Coordinates of C-alpha atoms and ligand atoms in Angstrom, one line a residue:
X283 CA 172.0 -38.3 74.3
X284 CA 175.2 -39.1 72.6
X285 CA 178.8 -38.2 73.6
X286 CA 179.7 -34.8 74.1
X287 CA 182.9 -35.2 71.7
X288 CA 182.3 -35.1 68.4
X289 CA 182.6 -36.6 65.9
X290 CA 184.0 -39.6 67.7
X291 CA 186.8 -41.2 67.6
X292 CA 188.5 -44.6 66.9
X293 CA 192.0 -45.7 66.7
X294 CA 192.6 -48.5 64.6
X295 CA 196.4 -50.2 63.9
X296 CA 196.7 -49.7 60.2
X297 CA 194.8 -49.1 57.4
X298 CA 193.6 -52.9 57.0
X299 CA 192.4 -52.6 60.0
X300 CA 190.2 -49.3 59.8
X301 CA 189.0 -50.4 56.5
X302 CA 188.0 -53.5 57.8
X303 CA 186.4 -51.6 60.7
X304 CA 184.2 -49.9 58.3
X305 CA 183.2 -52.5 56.4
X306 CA 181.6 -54.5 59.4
X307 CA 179.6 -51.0 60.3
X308 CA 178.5 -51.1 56.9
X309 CA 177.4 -54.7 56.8
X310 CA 175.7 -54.6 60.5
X311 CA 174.0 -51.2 59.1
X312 CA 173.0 -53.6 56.0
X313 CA 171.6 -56.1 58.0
X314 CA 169.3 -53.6 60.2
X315 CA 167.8 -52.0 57.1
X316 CA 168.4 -54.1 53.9
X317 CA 167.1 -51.0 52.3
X318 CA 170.0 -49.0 53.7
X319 CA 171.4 -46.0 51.6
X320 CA 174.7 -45.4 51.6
X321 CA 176.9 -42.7 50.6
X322 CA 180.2 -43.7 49.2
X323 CA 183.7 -42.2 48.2
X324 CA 186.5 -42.5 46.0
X325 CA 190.4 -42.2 46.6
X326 CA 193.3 -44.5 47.9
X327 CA 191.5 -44.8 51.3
X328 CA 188.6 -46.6 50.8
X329 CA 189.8 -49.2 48.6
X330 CA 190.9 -51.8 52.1
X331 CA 187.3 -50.9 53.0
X332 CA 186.3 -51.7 49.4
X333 CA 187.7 -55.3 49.6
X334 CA 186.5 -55.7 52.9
X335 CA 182.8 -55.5 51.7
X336 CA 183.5 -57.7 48.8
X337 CA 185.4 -60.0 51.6
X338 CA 182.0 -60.0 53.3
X339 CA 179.6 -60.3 50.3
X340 CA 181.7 -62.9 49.3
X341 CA 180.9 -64.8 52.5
X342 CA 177.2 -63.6 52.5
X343 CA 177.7 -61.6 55.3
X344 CA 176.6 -58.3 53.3
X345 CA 173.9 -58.4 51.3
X346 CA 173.9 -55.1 49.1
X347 CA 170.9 -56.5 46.9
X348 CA 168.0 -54.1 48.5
X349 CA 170.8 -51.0 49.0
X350 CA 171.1 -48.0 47.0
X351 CA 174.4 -46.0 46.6
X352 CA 175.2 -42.4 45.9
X353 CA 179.0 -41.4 45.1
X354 CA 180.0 -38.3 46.5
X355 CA 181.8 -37.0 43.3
X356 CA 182.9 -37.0 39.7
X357 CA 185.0 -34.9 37.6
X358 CA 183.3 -33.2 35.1
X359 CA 184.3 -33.8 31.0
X360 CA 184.6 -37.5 32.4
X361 CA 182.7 -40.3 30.6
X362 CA 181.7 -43.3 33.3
X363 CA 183.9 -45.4 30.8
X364 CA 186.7 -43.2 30.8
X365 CA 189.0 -45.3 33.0
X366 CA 190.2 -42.5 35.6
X367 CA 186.7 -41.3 36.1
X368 CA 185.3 -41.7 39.6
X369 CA 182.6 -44.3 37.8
X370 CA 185.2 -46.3 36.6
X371 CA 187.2 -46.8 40.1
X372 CA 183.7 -47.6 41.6
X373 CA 182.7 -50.4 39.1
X374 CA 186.8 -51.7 39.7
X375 CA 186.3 -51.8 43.5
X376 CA 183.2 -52.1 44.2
X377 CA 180.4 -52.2 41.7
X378 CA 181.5 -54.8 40.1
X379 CA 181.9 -57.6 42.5
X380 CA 179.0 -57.1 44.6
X381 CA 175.2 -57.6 44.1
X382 CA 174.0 -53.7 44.3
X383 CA 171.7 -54.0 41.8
X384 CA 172.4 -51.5 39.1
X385 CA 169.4 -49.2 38.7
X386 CA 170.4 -48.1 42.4
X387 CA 173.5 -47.0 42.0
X388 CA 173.4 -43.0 41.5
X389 CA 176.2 -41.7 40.3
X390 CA 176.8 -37.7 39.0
X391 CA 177.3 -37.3 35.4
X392 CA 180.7 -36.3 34.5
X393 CA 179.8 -35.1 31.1
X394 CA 176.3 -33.2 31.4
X395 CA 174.3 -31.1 28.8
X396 CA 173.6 -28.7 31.8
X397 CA 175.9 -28.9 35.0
X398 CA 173.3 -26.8 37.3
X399 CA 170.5 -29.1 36.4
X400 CA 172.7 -32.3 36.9
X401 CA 173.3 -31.2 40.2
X402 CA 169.8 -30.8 40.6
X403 CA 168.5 -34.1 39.8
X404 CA 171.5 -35.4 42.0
X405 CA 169.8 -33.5 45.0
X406 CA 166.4 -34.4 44.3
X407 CA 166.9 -38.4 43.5
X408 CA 168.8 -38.3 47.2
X409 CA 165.7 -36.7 49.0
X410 CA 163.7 -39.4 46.5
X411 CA 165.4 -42.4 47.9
X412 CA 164.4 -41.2 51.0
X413 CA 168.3 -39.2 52.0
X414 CA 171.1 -41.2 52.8
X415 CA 171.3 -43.4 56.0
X416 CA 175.3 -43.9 56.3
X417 CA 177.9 -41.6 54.3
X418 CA 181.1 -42.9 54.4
X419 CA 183.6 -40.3 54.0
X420 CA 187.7 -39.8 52.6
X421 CA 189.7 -36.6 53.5
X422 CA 191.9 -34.5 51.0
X423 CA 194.8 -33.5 52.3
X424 CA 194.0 -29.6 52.5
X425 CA 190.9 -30.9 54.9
X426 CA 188.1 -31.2 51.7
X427 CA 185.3 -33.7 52.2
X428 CA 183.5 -35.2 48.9
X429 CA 185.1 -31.8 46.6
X430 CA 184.3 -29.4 48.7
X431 CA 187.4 -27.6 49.0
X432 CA 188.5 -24.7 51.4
X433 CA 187.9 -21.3 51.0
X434 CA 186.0 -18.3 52.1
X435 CA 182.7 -19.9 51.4
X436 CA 181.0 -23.5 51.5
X437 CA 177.9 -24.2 49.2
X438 CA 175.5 -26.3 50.7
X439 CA 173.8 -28.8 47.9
X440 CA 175.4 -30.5 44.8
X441 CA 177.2 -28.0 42.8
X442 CA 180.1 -27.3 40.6
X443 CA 183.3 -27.0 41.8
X444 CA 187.0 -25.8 40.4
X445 CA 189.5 -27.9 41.9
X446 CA 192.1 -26.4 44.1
X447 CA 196.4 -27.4 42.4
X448 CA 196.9 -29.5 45.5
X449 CA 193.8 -31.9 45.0
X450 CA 194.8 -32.3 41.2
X451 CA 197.7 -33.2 42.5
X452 CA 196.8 -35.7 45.1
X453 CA 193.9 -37.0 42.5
X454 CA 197.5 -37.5 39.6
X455 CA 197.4 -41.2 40.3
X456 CA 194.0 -42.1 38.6
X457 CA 195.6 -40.0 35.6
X458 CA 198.8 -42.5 35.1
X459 CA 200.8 -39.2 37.8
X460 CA 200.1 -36.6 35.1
X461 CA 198.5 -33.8 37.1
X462 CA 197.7 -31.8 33.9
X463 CA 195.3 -34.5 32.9
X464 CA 193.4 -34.3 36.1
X465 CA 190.3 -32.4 35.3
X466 CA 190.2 -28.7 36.4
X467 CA 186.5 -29.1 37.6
X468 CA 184.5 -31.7 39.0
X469 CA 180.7 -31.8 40.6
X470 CA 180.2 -32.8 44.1
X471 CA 177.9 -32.9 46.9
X472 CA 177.7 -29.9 49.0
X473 CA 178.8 -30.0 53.0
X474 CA 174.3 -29.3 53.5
X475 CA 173.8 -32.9 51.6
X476 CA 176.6 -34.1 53.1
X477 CA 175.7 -33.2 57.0
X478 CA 172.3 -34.3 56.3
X479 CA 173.2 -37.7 56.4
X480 CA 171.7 -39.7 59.3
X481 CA 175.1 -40.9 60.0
X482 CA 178.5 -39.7 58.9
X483 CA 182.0 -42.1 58.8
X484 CA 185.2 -40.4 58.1
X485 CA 187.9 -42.7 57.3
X486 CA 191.9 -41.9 57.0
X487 CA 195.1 -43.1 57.0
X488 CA 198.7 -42.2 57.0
X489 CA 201.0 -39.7 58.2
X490 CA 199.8 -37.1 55.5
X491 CA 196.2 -36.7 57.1
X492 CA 197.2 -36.4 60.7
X493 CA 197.9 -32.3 60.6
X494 CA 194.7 -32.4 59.4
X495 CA 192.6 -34.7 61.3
X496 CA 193.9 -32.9 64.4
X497 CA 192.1 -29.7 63.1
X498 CA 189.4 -31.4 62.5
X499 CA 188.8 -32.7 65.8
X500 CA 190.4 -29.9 68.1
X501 CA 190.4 -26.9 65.4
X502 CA 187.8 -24.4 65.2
X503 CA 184.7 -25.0 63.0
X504 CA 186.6 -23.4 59.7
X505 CA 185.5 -23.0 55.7
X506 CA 188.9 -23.4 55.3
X507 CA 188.8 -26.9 56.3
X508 CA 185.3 -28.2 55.5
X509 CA 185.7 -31.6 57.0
X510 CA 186.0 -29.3 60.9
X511 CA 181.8 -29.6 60.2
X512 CA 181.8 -32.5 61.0
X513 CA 181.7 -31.6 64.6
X514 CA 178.2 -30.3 64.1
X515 CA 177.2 -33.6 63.0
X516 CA 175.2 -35.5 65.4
X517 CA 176.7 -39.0 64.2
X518 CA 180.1 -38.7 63.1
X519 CA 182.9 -41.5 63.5
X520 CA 186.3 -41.0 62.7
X521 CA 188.0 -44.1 61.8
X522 CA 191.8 -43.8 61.9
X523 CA 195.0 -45.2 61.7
X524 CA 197.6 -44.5 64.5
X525 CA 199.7 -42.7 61.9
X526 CA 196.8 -40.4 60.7
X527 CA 195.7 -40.0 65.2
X528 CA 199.4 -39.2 65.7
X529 CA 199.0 -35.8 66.6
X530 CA 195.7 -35.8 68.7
X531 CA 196.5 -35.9 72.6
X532 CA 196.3 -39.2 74.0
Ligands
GLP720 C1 189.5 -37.1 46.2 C2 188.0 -37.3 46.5 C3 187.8 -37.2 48.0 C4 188.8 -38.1 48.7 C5 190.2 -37.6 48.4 C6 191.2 -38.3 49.3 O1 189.8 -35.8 46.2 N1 187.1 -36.4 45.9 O2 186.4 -37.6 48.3 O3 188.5 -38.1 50.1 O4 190.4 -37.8 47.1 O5 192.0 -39.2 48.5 P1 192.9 -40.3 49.2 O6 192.0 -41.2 49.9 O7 193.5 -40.9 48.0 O8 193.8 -39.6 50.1

């Protein structure tokens, strides 16, 4: 029987620190099943985490050659070489300098003949692989998880997804700050694939996430803030900095 709160929660000083926190629960997780899969995202915040792991590989304390990988996201009219694509930020961070071996990385195809049946395959490749073991997890400012923004509804699998002004906006940097360049669509897992993972980790950082990360935890279960469904997952960490816990009680 695990803890009544959920998802948990863990305070760590900075964001060195909780990337570095995640990075050990990845490599522990690696060394209990080689064969683990993980589920990995994008943005500013997991790039500590990102060096963490190579850190570890590095040292041979992570060994990523059995694991296979599926990326939350991509935006859609991307190419994988197209520098500000989600591939491209993967293969900088992490990819690259690590021994995942190639054919088991899954990524979504940006630039598909047929979104819908992209999506598909996405979905069917994860249940293949046998569904993810440990999704790690970033958190848009307006409370999305993976591209799953607020609204009225959710959608449960992979799907295709307009992009709300603010995430283009807080996505500008991987476009040299020009928001107009950020793609008006993307294709993402739905909150179904992603609450289906045996074991969830959110990680933030920063003043900016804190409103939000105080919703999540406390808030009522919301569409308008998709990462609140967390808190009907059955294994979910939090993994903060003080800045981004500063406004849940103490
Ligand atoms: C993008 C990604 C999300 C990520 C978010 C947060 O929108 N699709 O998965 O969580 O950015 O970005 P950052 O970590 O830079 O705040």
């Amino acid at each position: 029987m695990r803890a009544l709160a959920s998802p948990r929660v863990t305070v760590s000083p900075d964001a060195r620190a909780v990337g570095d926190a995640v990075a050990a629960r990845v490599a522990s997780a690696l060394r209990e099943t080689p064969r683990l899969v993980l589920g990995l995202p994008t943005g500013r915040t997991p790039i500590p985490m990102y060096q963490a792991l190579v850190a570890l590989a590095a040292r041979g304390q992570a060994d990523f050659s059995r694991a296979t990988t599926f990326n939350l996201d991509e935006f859609l009219g991307l190419t994988p070489d197209h520098a500000s694509s989600f591939r491209a930020f993967m293969n900088r961070h992490f990819f690259d300098r690590v021994n995942l071996a190639p054919s088991r990385i899954n990524f979504l195809d940006g630039t598909p003949a047929d979104a819908e049946a992209e999506c598909d395959r996405y979905e069917r490749a994860i249940e293949e692989a046998g569904g993810i073991d440990l999704l790690l997890l970033g958190l848009g400012t307006n409370g999305h998880i993976g591209f799953n923004e607020p609204g009225a509804v959710l959608v449960a699998r992979t799907h295709r997804v307009r992009l709300t002004p603010e995430t283009r906006a807080a996505n500008a940097a991987l476009f040299d700050g020009d928001e107009g360049a950020v793609p008006a669509e993307a294709l993402s897992m739905g909150m179904a694939t992603i609450l289906q993972a045996r074991s969830a980790v959110l990680l933030a950082h920063g003043e900016s996430k804190a409103g939000c990360i105080a919703r999540v935890v406390n808030g009522p279960l919301t569409t308008e803030l998709p990462a609140s469904f967390l808190q009907l997952h059955h294994d979910a960490d939090l993994i903060l900095d003080a800045a981004a816990a500063g406004q849940l009680a103490h």
